[in-house]
C-alpha positions in Angstrom: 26.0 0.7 3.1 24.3 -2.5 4.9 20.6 -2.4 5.1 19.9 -2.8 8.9 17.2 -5.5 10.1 15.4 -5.0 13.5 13.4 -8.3 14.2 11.0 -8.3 17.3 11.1 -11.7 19.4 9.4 -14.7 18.0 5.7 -15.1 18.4 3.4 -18.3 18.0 0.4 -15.4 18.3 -1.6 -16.7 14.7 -1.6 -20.4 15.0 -4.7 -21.3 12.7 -7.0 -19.4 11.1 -11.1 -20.1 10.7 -13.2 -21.1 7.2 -16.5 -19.7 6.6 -17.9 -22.8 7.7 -16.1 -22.1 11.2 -13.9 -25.2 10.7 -10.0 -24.0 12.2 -6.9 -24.4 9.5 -3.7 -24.3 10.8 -2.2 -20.7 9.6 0.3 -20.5 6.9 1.8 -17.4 9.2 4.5 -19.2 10.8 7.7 -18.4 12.6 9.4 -20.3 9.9 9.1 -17.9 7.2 10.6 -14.8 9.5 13.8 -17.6 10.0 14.3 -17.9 6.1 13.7 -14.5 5.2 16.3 -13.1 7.7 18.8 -15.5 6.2 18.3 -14.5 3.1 18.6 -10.9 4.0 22.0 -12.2 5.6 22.9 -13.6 2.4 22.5 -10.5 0.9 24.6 -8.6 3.3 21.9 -7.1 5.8 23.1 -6.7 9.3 20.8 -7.3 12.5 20.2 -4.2 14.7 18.8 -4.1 18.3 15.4 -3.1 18.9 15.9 0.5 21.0 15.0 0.8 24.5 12.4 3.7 24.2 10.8 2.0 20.6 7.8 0.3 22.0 6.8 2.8 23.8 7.3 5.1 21.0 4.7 2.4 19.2 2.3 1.8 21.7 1.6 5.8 21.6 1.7 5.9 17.2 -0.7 2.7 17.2 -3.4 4.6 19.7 -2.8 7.5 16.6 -3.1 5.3 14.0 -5.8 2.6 15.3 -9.7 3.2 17.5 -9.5 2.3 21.0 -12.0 -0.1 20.6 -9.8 -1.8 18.4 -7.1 -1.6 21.0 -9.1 -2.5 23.9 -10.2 -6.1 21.8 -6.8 -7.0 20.9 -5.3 -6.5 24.2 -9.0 -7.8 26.3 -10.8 -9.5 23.8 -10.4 -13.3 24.6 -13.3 -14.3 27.3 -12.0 -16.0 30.6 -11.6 -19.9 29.5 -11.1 -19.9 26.2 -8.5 -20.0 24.0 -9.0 -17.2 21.4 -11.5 -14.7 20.3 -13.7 -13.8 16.6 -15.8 -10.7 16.2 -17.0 -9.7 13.1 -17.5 -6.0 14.5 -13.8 -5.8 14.1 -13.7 -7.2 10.3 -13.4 -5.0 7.4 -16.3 -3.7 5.8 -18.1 -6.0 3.7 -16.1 -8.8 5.2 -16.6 -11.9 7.3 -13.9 -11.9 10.1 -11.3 -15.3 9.7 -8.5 -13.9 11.8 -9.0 -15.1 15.6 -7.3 -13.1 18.3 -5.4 -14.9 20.9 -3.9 -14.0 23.9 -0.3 -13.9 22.4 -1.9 -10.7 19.8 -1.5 -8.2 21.5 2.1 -8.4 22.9 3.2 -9.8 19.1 1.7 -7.5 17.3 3.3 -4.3 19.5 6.6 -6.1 19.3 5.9 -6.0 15.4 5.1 -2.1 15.7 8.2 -1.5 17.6 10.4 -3.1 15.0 8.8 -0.7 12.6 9.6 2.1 15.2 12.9 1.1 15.6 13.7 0.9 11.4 12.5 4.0 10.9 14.6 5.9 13.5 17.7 4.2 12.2 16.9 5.1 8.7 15.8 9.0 9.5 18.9 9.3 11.9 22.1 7.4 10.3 20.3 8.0 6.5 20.4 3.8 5.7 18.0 2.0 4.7 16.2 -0.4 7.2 13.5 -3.5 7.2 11.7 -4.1 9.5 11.2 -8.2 9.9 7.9 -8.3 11.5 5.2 -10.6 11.8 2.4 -10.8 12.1 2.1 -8.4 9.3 -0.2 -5.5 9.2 -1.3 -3.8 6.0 -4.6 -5.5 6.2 -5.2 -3.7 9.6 -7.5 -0.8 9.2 -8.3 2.3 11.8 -11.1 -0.2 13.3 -10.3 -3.4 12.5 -8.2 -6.2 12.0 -8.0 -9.6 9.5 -5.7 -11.6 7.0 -3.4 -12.3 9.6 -3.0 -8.9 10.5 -4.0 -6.6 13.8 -1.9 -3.7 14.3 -1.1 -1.4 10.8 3.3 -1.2 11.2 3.9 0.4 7.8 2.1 3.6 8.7 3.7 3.4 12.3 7.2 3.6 9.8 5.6 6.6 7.8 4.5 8.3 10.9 8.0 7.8 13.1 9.7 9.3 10.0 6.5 12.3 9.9 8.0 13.0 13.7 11.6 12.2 12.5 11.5 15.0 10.2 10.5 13.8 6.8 7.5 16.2 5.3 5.7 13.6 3.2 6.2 10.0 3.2 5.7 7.5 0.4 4.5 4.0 1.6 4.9 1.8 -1.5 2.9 -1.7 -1.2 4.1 -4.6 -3.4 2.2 -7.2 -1.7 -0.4 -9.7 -3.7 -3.2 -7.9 -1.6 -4.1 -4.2 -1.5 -3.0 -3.0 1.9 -6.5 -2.0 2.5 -6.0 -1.3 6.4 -2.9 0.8 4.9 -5.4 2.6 2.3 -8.0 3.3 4.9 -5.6 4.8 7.8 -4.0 7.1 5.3 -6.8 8.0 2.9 -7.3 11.6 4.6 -3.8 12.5 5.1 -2.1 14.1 2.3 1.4 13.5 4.2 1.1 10.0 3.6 0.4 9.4 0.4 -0.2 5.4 -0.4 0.3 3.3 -4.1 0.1 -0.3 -4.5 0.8 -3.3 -6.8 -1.6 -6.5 -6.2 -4.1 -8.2 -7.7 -7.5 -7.5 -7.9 -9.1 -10.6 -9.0 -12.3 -10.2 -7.2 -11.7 -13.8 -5.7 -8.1 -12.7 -4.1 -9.1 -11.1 -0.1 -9.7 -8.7 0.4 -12.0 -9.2 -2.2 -13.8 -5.7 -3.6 -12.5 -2.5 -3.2 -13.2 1.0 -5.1 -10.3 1.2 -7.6 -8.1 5.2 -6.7 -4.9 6.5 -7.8 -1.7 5.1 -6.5 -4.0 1.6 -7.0 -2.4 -0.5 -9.8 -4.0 -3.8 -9.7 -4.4 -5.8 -12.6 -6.7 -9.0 -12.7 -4.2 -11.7 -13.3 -0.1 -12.7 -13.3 1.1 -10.1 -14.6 4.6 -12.3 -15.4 8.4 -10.2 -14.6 8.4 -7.0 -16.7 4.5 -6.4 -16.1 5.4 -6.6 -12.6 8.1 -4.1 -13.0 6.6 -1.5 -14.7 3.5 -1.5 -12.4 6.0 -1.0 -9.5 7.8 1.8 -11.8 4.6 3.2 -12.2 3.7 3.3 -8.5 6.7 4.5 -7.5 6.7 7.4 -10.3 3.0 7.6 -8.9 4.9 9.0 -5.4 7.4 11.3 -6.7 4.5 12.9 -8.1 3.5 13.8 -4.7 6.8 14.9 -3.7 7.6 12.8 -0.8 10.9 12.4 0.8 11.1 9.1 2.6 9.4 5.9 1.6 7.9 2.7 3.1 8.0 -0.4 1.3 5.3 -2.8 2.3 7.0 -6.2 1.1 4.4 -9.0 0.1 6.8 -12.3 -0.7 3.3 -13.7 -1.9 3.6 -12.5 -5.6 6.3 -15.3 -6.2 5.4 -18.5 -7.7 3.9 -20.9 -5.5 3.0 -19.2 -2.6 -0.4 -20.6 -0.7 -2.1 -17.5 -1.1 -1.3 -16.0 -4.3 -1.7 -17.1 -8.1 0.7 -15.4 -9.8 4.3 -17.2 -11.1 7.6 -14.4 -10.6 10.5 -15.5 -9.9 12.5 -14.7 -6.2 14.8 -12.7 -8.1 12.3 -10.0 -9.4 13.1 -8.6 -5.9 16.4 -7.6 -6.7 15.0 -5.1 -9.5 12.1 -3.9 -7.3 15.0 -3.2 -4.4 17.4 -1.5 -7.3 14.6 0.6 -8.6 13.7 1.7 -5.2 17.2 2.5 -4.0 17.4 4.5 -7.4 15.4 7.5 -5.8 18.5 8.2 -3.5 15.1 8.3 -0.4 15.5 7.2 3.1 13.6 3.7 3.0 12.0 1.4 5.4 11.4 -1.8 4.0 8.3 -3.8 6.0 7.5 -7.0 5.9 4.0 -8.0 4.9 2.8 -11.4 3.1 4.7 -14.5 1.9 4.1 -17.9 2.7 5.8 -20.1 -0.1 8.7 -21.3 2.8 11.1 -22.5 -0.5 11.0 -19.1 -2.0 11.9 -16.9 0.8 15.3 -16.9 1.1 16.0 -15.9 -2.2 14.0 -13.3 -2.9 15.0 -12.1 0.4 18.9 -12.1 -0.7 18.0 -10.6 -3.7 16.4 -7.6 -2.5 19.0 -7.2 0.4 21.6 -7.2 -1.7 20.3 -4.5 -3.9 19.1 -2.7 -1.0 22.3 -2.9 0.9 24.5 -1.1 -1.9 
């Protein structure tokens, strides 16, 4: 069974990012890393599938469910006539400074991102494979009212929520990136359909920096090396069968591997075939999303080796 990839069109929407002492740094969210990842996913024996006609559409409405119209109305308006890009910290998390600018190019990237998402989830709730959606610019750090860490608009819960009107009754979103997903946490906290776990770190020097510790939240304060990483995901993912769910998203965070820009920790790109057997163990209809990782030599590998677990 091949594991379908729906990949939105290519984007130069995040090209730098901006320092506390408001000096701009080129971003490490690049089209590059969508180009390696996908052939790795080819390695592994994904196939590419077409984004469907009626899928952004279908987004722009679960995104208005999902995110405040204020939000909305900034991403799509929220670059003043003559300039180049836009930062507002009334649209940064609470308790945070905002780095993430907003272009121009946001808002029509970000809803092609959120249609992929649309798109994976209907092919895994109708033909019953598993899907990924290739998206960037990622969106777990993209919260009911606000954006940051390279992300604006939240396309794992617009996955859970086009499976919710698919059919499925509860749905699972599993997040194995570095960072908490706490956009993901915050759109989903009040809705016991959607229940939310997550592997990361929680170094209070890793963004997004302090949050409450909750169940489904294993963080652990340093690297926790190959099998400490596994049996935190094995403990997440036991973590949602407890609440009975019968689909699951995968946020996928490529920025637990060694040498990535913006994590510490030192696995291997092979841990993802493990994480992707594990997963395809529960016998669930999975969307796979793509979050974090920025370490350009590792991608390709751990994309293959989660495809070609994921495609059995």
């Amino acid at each position: 069974m091949s594991l379908h990839v729906v990949v939105p069109e290519e984007s130069d929407a995040l090209p730098f990012t901006v320092e506390p002492s408001g000096v701009q740094v080129a971003s490490k969210e690049v089209p590059e890393r969508i180009h390696q990842i996908l052939a790795g996913l080819q390695d592994g024996g994904a196939v590419v599938a077409p984004l469907g006609g009626d899928s952004l559409s279908r987004a722009e409405r679960l995104v208005a469910a999902v995110h405040d119209d204020a939000l909305l109305h900034y991403l799509r308006h929220g670059v003043p006539e003559g300039r180049e890009s836009a930062l507002d910290d009334a649209f940064a998390a609470p308790g945070l400074d905002q780095e993430t600018p907003v272009t121009r190019a946001v808002w029509p990237a970000a809803l092609s991102a959120a249609a992929a998402a649309v798109r994976a989830a209907e092919l895994t709730a109708r033909q019953r494979r598993n899907s990924y959606a290739l998206v960037r610019p990622p969106g777990h750090h993209a919260g009911p009212g606000w954006h940051g860490g390279y992300c604006f608009l939240n396309s794992a819960v617009v996955a859970a929520r086009t499976l919710r009107e698919e059919g499925a009754a509860r749905v699972g979103i599993l997040d194995v990136d570095y960072h908490l997903g706490n956009g993901t946490l915050a759109c989903v906290q009040n809705d016991p359909t959607l229940p939310f776990a997550s592997v990361h770190s929680s170094d209070p020097g890793d963004f997004p920096y302090s949050f409450e510790p909750g169940p489904g939240l294993f963080g652990v304060p340093s690297d926790p090396g190959t099998e400490g990483f596994l049996a935190l995901v094995k403990d997440a993912v036991s973590h949602l069968r407890q609440e009975d769910v019968d689909a699951l998203v995968v946020s996928v965070g490529y920025d637990v591997l060694l040498g990535d820009p913006h994590g510490s920790w030192t696995l291997p790109p092979d841990v993802f075939g493990p994480v992707a057997a594990l997963l395809t163990e529960q016998q669930l209809p999975t969307v796979f999303v793509q979050e974090g990782g920025y370490g350009l030599p590792s991608l390709r590998g751990a994309a293959r080796a989660l495809a070609s677990e994921a495609s059995r």
